[in-house]
Short mmCIF file of C-alpha atoms in Angstrom, two decimals:
data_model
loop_
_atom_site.label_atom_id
_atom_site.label_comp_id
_atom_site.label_asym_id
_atom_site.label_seq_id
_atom_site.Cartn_x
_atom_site.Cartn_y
_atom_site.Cartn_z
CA UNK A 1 0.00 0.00 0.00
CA UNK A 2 3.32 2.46 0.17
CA UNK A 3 3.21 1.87 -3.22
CA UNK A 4 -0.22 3.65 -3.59
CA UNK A 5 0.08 5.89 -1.21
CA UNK A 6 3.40 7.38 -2.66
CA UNK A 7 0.87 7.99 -5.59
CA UNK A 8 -1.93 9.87 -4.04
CA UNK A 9 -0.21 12.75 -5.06
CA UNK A 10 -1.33 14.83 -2.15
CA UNK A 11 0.60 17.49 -0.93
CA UNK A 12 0.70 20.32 1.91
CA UNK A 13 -1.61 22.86 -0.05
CA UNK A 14 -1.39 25.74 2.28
CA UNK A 15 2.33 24.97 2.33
CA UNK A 16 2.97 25.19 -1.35
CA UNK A 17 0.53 27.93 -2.35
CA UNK A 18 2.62 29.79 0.19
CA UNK A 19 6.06 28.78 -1.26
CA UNK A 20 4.80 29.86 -4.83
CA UNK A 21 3.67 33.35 -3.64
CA UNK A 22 7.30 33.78 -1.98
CA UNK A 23 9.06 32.78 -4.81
CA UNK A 24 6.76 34.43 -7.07
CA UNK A 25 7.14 37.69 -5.31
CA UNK A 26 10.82 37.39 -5.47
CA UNK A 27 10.94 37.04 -9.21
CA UNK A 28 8.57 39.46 -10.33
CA UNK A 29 9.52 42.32 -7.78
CA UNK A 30 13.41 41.65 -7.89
CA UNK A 31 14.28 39.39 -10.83
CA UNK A 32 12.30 40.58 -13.59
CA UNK A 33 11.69 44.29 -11.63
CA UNK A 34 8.27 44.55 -12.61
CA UNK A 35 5.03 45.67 -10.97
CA UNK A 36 2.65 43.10 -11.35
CA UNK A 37 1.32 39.87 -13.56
CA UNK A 38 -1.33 40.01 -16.68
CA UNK A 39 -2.53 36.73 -16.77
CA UNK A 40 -4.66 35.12 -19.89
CA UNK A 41 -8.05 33.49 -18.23
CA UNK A 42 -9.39 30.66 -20.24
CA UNK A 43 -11.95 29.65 -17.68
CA UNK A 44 -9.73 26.60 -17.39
CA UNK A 45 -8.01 25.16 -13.73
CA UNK A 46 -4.97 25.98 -14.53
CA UNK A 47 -5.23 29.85 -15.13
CA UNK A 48 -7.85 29.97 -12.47
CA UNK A 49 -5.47 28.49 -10.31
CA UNK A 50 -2.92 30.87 -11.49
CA UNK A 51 -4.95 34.11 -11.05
CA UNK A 52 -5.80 33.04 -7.43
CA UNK A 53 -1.85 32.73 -7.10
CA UNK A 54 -0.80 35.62 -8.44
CA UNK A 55 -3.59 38.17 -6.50
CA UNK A 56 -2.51 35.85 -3.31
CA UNK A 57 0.83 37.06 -4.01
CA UNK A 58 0.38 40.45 -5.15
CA UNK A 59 -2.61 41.71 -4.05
CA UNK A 60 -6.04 42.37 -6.74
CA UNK A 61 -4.29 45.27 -7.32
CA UNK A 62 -1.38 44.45 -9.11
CA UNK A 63 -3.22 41.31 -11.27
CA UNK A 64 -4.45 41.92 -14.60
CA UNK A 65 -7.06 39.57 -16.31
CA UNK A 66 -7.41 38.64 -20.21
CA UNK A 67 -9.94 36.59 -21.93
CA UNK A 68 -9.74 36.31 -25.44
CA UNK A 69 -11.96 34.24 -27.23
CA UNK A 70 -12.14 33.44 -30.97
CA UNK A 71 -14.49 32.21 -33.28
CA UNK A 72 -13.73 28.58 -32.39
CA UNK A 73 -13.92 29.18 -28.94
CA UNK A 74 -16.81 27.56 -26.31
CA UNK A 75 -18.80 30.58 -25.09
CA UNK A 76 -17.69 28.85 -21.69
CA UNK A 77 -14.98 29.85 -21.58
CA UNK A 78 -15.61 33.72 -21.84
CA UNK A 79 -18.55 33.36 -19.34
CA UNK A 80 -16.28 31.06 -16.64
CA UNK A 81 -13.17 33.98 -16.86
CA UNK A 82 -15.39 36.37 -16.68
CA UNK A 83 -16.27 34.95 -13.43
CA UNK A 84 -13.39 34.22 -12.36
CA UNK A 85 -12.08 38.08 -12.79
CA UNK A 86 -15.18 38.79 -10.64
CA UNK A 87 -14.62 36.46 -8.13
CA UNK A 88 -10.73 37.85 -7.63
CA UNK A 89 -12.32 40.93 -7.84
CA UNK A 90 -9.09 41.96 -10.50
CA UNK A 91 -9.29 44.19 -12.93
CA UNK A 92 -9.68 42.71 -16.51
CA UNK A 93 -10.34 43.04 -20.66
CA UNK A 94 -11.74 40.98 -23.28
CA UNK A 95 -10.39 40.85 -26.18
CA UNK A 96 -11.60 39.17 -29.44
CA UNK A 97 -9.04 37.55 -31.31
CA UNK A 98 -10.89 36.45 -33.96
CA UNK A 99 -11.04 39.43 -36.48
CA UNK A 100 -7.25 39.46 -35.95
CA UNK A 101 -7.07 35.30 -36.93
CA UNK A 102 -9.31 36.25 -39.62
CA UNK A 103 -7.31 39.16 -41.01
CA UNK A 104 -4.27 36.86 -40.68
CA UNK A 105 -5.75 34.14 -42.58
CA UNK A 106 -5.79 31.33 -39.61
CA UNK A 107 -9.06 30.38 -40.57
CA UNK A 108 -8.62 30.08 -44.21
CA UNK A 109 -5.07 28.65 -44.16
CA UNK A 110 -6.51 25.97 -41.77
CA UNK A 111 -9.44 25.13 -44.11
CA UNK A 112 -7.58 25.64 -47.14
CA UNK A 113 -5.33 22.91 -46.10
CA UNK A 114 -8.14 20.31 -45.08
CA UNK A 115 -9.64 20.84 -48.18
CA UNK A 116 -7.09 19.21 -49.85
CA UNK A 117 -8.17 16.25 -48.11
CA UNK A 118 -11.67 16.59 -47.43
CA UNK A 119 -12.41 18.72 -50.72
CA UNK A 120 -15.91 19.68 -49.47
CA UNK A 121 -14.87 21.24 -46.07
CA UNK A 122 -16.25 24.85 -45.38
CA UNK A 123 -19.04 26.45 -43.86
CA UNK A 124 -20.86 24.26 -41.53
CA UNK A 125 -18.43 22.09 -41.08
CA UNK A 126 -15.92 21.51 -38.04
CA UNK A 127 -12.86 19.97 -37.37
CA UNK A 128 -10.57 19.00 -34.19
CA UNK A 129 -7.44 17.25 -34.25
CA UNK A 130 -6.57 13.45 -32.34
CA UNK A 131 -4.11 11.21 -31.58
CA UNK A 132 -3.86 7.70 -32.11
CA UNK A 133 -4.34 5.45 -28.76
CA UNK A 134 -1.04 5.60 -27.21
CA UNK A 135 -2.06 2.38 -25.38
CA UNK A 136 -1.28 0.33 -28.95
CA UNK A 137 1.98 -0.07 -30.21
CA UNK A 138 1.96 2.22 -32.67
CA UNK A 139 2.87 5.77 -33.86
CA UNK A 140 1.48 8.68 -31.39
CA UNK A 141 0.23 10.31 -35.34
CA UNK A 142 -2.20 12.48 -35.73
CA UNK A 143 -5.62 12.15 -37.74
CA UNK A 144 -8.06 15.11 -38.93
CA UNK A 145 -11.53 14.59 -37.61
CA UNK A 146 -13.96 16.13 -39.65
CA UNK A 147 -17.35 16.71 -38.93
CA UNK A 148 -20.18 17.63 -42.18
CA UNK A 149 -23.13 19.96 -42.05
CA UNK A 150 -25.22 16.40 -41.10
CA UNK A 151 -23.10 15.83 -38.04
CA UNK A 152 -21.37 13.17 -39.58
CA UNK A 153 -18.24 12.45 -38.88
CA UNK A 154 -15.10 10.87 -40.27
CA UNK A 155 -11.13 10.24 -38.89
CA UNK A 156 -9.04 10.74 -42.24
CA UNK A 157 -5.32 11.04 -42.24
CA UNK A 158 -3.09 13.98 -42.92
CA UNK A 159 -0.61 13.67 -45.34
CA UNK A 160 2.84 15.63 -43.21
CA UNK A 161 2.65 18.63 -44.95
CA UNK A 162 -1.36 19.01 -44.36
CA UNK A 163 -1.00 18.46 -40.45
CA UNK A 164 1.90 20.80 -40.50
CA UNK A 165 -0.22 23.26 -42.46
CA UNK A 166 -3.23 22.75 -40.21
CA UNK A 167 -0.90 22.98 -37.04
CA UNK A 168 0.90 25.83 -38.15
CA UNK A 169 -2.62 28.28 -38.85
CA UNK A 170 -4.07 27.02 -35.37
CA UNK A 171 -0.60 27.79 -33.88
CA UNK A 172 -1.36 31.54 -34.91
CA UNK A 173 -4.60 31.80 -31.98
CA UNK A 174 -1.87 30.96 -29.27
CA UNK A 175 0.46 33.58 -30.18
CA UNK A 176 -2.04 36.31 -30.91
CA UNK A 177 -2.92 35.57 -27.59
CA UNK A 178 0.84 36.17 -26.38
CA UNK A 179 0.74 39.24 -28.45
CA UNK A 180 -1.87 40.91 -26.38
CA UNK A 181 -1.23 39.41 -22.96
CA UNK A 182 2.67 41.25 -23.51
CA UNK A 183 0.69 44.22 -25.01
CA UNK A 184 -1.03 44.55 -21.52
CA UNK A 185 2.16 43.68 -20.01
CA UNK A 186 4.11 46.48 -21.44
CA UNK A 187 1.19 48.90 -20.80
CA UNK A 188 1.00 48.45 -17.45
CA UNK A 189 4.78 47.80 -16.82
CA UNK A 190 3.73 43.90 -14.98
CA UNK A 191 4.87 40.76 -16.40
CA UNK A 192 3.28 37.54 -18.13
CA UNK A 193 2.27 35.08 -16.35
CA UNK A 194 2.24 31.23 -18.34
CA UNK A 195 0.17 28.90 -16.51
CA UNK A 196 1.40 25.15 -18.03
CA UNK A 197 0.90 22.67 -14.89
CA UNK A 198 3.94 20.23 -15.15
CA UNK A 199 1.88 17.56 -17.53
CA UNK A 200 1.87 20.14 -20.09
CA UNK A 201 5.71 21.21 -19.08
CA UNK A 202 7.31 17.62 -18.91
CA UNK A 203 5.41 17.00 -22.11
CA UNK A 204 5.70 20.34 -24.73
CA UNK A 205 1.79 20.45 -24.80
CA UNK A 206 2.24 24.38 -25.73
CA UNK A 207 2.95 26.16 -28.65
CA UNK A 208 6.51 27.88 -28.95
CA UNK A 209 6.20 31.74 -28.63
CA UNK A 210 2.97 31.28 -27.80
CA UNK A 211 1.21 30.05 -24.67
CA UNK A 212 4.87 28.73 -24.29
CA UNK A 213 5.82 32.08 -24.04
CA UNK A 214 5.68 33.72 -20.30
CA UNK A 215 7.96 35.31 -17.82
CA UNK A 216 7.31 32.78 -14.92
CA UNK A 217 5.43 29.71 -14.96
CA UNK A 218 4.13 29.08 -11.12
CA UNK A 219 2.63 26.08 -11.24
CA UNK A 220 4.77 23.94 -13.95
CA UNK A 221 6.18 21.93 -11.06
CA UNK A 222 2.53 20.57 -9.76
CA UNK A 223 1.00 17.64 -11.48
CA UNK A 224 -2.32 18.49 -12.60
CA UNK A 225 -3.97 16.36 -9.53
CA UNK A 226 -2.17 18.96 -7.25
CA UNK A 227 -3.22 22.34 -9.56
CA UNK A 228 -7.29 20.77 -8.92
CA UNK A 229 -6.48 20.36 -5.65
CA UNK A 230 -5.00 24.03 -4.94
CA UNK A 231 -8.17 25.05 -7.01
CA UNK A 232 -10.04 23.75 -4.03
CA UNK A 233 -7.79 25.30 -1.15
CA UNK A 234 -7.71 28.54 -2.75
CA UNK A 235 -12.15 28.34 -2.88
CA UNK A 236 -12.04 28.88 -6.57
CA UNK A 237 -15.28 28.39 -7.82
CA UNK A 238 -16.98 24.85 -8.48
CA UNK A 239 -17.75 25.37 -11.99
CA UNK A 240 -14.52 26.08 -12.74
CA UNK A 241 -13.10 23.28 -10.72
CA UNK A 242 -15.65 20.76 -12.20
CA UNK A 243 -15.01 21.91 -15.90
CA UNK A 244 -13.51 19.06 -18.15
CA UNK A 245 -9.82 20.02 -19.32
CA UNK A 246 -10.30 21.44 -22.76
CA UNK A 247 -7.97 22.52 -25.57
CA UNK A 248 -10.76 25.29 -26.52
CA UNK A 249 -8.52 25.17 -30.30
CA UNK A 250 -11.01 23.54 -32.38
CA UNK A 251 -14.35 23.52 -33.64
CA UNK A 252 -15.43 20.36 -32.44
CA UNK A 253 -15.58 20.08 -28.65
CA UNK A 254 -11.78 18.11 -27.80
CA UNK A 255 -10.52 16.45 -24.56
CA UNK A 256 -7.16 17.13 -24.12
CA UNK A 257 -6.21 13.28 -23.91
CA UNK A 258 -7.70 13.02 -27.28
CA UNK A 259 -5.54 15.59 -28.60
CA UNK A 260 -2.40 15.35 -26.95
CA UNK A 261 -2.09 12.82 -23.76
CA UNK A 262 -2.71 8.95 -23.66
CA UNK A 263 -5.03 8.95 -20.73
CA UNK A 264 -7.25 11.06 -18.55
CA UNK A 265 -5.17 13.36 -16.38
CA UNK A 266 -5.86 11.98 -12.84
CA UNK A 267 -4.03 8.63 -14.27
CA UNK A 268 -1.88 10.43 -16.82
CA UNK A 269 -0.03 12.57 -13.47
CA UNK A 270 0.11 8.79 -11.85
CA UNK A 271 2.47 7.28 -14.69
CA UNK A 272 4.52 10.34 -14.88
CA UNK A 273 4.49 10.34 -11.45
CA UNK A 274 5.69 6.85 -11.14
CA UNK A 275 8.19 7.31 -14.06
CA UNK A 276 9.90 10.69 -12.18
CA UNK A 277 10.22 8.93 -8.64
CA UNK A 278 10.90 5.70 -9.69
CA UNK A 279 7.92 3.60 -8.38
CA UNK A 280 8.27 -0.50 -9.60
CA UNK A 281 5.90 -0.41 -12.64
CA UNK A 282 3.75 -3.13 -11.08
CA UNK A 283 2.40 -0.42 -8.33
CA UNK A 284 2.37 2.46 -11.10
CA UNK A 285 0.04 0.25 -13.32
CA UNK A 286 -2.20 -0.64 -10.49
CA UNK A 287 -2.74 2.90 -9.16
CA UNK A 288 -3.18 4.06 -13.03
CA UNK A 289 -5.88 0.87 -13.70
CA UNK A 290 -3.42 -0.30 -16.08
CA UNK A 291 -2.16 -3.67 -17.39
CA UNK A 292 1.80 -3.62 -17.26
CA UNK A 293 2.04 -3.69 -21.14
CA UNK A 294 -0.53 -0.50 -21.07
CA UNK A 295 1.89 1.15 -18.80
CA UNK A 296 5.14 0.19 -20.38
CA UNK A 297 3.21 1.90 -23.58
CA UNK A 298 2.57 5.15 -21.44
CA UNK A 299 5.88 5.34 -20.28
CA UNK A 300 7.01 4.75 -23.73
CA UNK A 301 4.83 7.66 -25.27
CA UNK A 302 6.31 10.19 -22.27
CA UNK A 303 9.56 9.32 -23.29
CA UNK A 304 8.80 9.76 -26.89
CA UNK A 305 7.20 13.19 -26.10
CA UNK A 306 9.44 14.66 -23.93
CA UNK A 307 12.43 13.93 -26.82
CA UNK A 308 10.09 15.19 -29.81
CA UNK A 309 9.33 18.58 -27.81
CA UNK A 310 12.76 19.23 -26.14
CA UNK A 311 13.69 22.03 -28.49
CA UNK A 312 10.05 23.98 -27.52
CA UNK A 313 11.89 24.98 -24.27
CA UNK A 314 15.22 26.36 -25.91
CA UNK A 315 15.94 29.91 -26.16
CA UNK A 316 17.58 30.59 -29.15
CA UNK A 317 20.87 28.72 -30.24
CA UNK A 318 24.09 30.99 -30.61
CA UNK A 319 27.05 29.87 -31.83
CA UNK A 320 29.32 31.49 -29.16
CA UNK A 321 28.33 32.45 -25.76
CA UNK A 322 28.02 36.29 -25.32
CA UNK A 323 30.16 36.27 -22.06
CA UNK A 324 28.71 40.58 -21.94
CA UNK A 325 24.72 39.44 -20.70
CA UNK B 1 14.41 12.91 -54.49
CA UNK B 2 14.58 9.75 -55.09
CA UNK B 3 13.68 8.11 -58.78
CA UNK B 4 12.15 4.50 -59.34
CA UNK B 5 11.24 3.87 -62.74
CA UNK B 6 7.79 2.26 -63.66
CA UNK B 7 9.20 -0.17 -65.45
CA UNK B 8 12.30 -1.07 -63.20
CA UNK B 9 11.73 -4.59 -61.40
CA UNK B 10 11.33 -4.65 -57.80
CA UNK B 11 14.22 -6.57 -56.19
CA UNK B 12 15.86 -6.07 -52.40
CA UNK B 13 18.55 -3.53 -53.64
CA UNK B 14 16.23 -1.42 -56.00
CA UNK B 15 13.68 -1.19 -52.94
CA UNK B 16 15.93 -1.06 -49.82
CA UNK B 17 18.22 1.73 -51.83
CA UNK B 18 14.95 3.54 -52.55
CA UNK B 19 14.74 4.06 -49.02
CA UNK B 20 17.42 4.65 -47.64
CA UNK B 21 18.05 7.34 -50.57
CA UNK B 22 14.48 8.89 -49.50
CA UNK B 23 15.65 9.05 -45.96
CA UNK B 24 19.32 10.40 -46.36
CA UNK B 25 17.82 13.49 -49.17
CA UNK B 26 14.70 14.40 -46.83
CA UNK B 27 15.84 13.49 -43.26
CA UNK B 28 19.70 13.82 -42.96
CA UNK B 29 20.26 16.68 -45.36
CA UNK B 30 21.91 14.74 -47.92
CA UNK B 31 24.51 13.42 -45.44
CA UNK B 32 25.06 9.78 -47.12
CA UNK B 33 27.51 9.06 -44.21
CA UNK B 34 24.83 9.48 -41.54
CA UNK B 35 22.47 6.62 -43.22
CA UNK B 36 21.17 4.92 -40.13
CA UNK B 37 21.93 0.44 -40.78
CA UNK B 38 19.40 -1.33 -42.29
CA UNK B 39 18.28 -2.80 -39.33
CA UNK B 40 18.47 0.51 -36.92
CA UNK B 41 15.26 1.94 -35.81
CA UNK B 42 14.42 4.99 -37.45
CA UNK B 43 12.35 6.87 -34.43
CA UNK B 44 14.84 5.69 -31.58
CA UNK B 45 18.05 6.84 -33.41
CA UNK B 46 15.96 10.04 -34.15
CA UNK B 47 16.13 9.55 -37.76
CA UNK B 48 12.64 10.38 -38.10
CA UNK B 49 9.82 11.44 -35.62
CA UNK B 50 5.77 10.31 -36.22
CA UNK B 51 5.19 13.34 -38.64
CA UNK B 52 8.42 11.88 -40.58
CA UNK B 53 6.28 8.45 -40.73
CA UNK B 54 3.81 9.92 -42.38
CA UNK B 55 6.30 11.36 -44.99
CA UNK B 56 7.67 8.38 -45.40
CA UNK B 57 4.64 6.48 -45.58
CA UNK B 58 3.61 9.07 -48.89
CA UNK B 59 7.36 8.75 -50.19
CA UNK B 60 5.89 4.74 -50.38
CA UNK B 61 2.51 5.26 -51.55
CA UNK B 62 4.02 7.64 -54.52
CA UNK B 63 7.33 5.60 -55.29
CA UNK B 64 5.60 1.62 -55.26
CA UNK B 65 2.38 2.56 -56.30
CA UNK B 66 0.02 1.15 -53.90
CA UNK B 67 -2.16 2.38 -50.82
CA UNK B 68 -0.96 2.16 -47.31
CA UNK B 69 -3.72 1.35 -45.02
CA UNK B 70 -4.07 3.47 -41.59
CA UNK B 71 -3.69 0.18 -39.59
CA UNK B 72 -0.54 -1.00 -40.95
CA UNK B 73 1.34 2.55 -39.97
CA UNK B 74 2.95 0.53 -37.50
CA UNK B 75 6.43 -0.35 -36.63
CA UNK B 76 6.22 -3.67 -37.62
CA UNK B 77 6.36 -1.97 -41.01
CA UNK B 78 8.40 1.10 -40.85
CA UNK B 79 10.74 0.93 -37.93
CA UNK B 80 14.03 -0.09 -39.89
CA UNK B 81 14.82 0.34 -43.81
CA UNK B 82 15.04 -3.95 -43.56
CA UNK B 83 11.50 -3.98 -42.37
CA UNK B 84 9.86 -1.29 -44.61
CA UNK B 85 11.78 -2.97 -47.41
CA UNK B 86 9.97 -5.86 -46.35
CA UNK B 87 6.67 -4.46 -46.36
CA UNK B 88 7.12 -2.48 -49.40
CA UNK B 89 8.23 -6.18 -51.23
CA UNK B 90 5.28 -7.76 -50.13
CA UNK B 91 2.76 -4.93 -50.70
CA UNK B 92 3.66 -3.59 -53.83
CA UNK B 93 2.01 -4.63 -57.06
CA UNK B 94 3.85 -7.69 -58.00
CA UNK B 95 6.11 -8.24 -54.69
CA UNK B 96 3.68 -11.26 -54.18
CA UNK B 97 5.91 -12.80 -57.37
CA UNK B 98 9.05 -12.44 -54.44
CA UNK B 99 6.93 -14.89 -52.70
CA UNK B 100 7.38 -12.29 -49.89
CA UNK B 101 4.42 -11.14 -47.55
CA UNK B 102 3.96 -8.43 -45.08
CA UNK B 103 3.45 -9.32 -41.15
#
């Protein structure tokens, strides 16, 4: 039962919301010498969890809200962070991104490129991206689900240069997103917050220079068990806590375990978990619900992940170091 | 880019230096020396990641003239040169005359 219990996950919540305000205090008022943190609310945990953080370590004051929804995006979303804002009683903006996509051709690259698959694809039709069951032994690719005016829908696969097209248009909501989170950031003189939680951290489930893209990252230590649970000692509120984890990217409603991870987070954080401290795979796969061969695939895909995203976290390369900064 | 002619039999060498031709121009920037061994996987010597799969799985379709179906992207097919040789020798029209079959 060590085993298990070495997997709960649970930690000192008081403790560590504490530690994170001293250490984000530290690096916003002395390392980066700024005067407070614009945050991007998605009505998801993790930037909940994040806002609460930074106005517990700052004050309402200093905190700055932004919700920016597009045309893809679940009304939810606006209405949850709008809440939220409330709730911290922090000062906030909306801003809709999706003229911007639109004048920058995200939506038409995107469907321009599916269309050379799906030939028919346009109005009143939607799309969402997925991964193949990382629980088979096969390639963690990635298949187009499209869905027609009838509801129908079909899994078809993306020749490279499609998904790299498709990818590569979504990839512009993130950073328009950056764009005006620094925008608010440089107006007010505060920093950018990033709010990955360590799943999305270990595992490059951002997009580079853009939600990637942040001055500090408070919570990319805590397995996403721990950021629910700090939802709950902080008395976010239980919409927001109960909310499904969402990629919010595409037009048809997306899990993030169908995009991106092999399994739900609660057992997700327990393999990685197991995997970082070293737990005998027997006890990970039990506390996951997993046969040993499931988990040996698991641990397989992390690995896989963590080498295929590595370069996401570089700054950039320079030939020499520049001994000056 | 690599060149099979229509009309050029399929045999071990034409197929396996197909491949590994495809792999050194798109993959390895034309460095010949770098040419992973036949029986090397592609995806643990980082040769290739799963979005290179899928380019090489089109480099197949377009070169040997035949379909690859979404359930044999696996690799049992495409992990080494040897074993997409293999596949590619047993799939493609007339490989069945090398008396050689895919897993």
């Amino acid at each position: 039962m060590d085993d298990l219990h070495d997997i709960s996950l649970a930690i000192d919540l008081e403790r560590e919301a504490a530690r994170i305000a001293d250490t984000l205090k530290e690096q916003v008022r002395h390392t980066l010498r700024k005067r407070g943190l614009v945050v991007g609310l998605s009505g998801g945990i993790d930037s909940s969890v994040c806002a609460a953080l930074a106005v517990r370590t700052l004050g309402a004051g200093r905190v700055f809200g932004v919700m920016m929804p597009e045309s893809d995006s679940d009304p939810e979303s606006l209405r949850l962070g709008r809440m939220l804002a409330g709730a911290l009683g922090i000062d906030s903006a909306v801003e809709d991104i999706g003229p911007a996509l639109a004048a920058l051709g995200c939506y038409e690259r995107r469907d321009a490129a599916i269309r050379r698959i799906e030939p028919e694809y346009g109005p009143g039709w939607a799309c969402k991206i997925a991964i193949s069951d990382a629980l088979s032994d096969g390639y963690a690719i990635s298949w187009l689900v499209v869905q027609d005016p009838d509801g129908e829908q079909r899994r078809l696969r993306m020749p490279a240069d499609v998904y790299q097209a498709v990818v590569a248009a979504t990839n512009m909501k993130q950073r328009t997103r950056k764009q005006l989170e620094y925008y608010h950031a440089d107006r007010l003189g505060y920093a950018v917050l990033g709010t990955p939680n360590r799943l999305e951290y270990d595992q490059g489930f951002f997009v580079r220079n853009g939600d990637g893209a942040a001055d500090v990252k408070p919570i990319a230590h805590l397995y996403k068990t721990q950021v629910y649970a700090l939802a709950g000692h902080l008395g976010l509120p239980a919409e927001i806590r109960a909310r499904a984890p969402t990629t919010d990217t595409w037009s048809l409603a997306q899990t993030q375990e169908e995009f991106y991870f092999a399994l739900p987070y609660a057992r997700m954080d327990r393999c990685l978990y197991g995997l970082n401290h070293g737990i005998p795979a027997a006890a990970v796969a039990r506390a996951a619900g997993l046969t040993d061969d499931q988990l040996a695939h698991v641990w397989k895909d992390i690995a896989a992940k963590r080498k295929a995203t590595r370069a996401l976290h570089f700054g950039p390369l320079l030939i020499e170091d520049v001994a000056e900064v | 880019m690599t060149h099979i002619a229509a009309h050029q039999p399929l045999d071990e060498k034409t197929v396996g230096d197909g491949i590994r031709s495809f792999i050194v121009e798109n993959f390895l920037f034309g460095d010949a020396q770098a040419a992973p061994a036949d029986d090397a996987s592609l995806i643990e010597n980082d040769i290739v990641d799963s979005t290179g799969i899928l380019e090489l799985v089109a480099f197949i379709e377009d070169t040997f003239g035949f379909a690859v179906p979404d359930a044999e992207i696996v690799p049992a097919h495409f992990d080494t040169i040897a074993r997409v040789r293999g596949y590619v020798l047993a799939r493609a029209p007339g490989g069945d005359a090398l008396g050689i079959r895919a897993a």
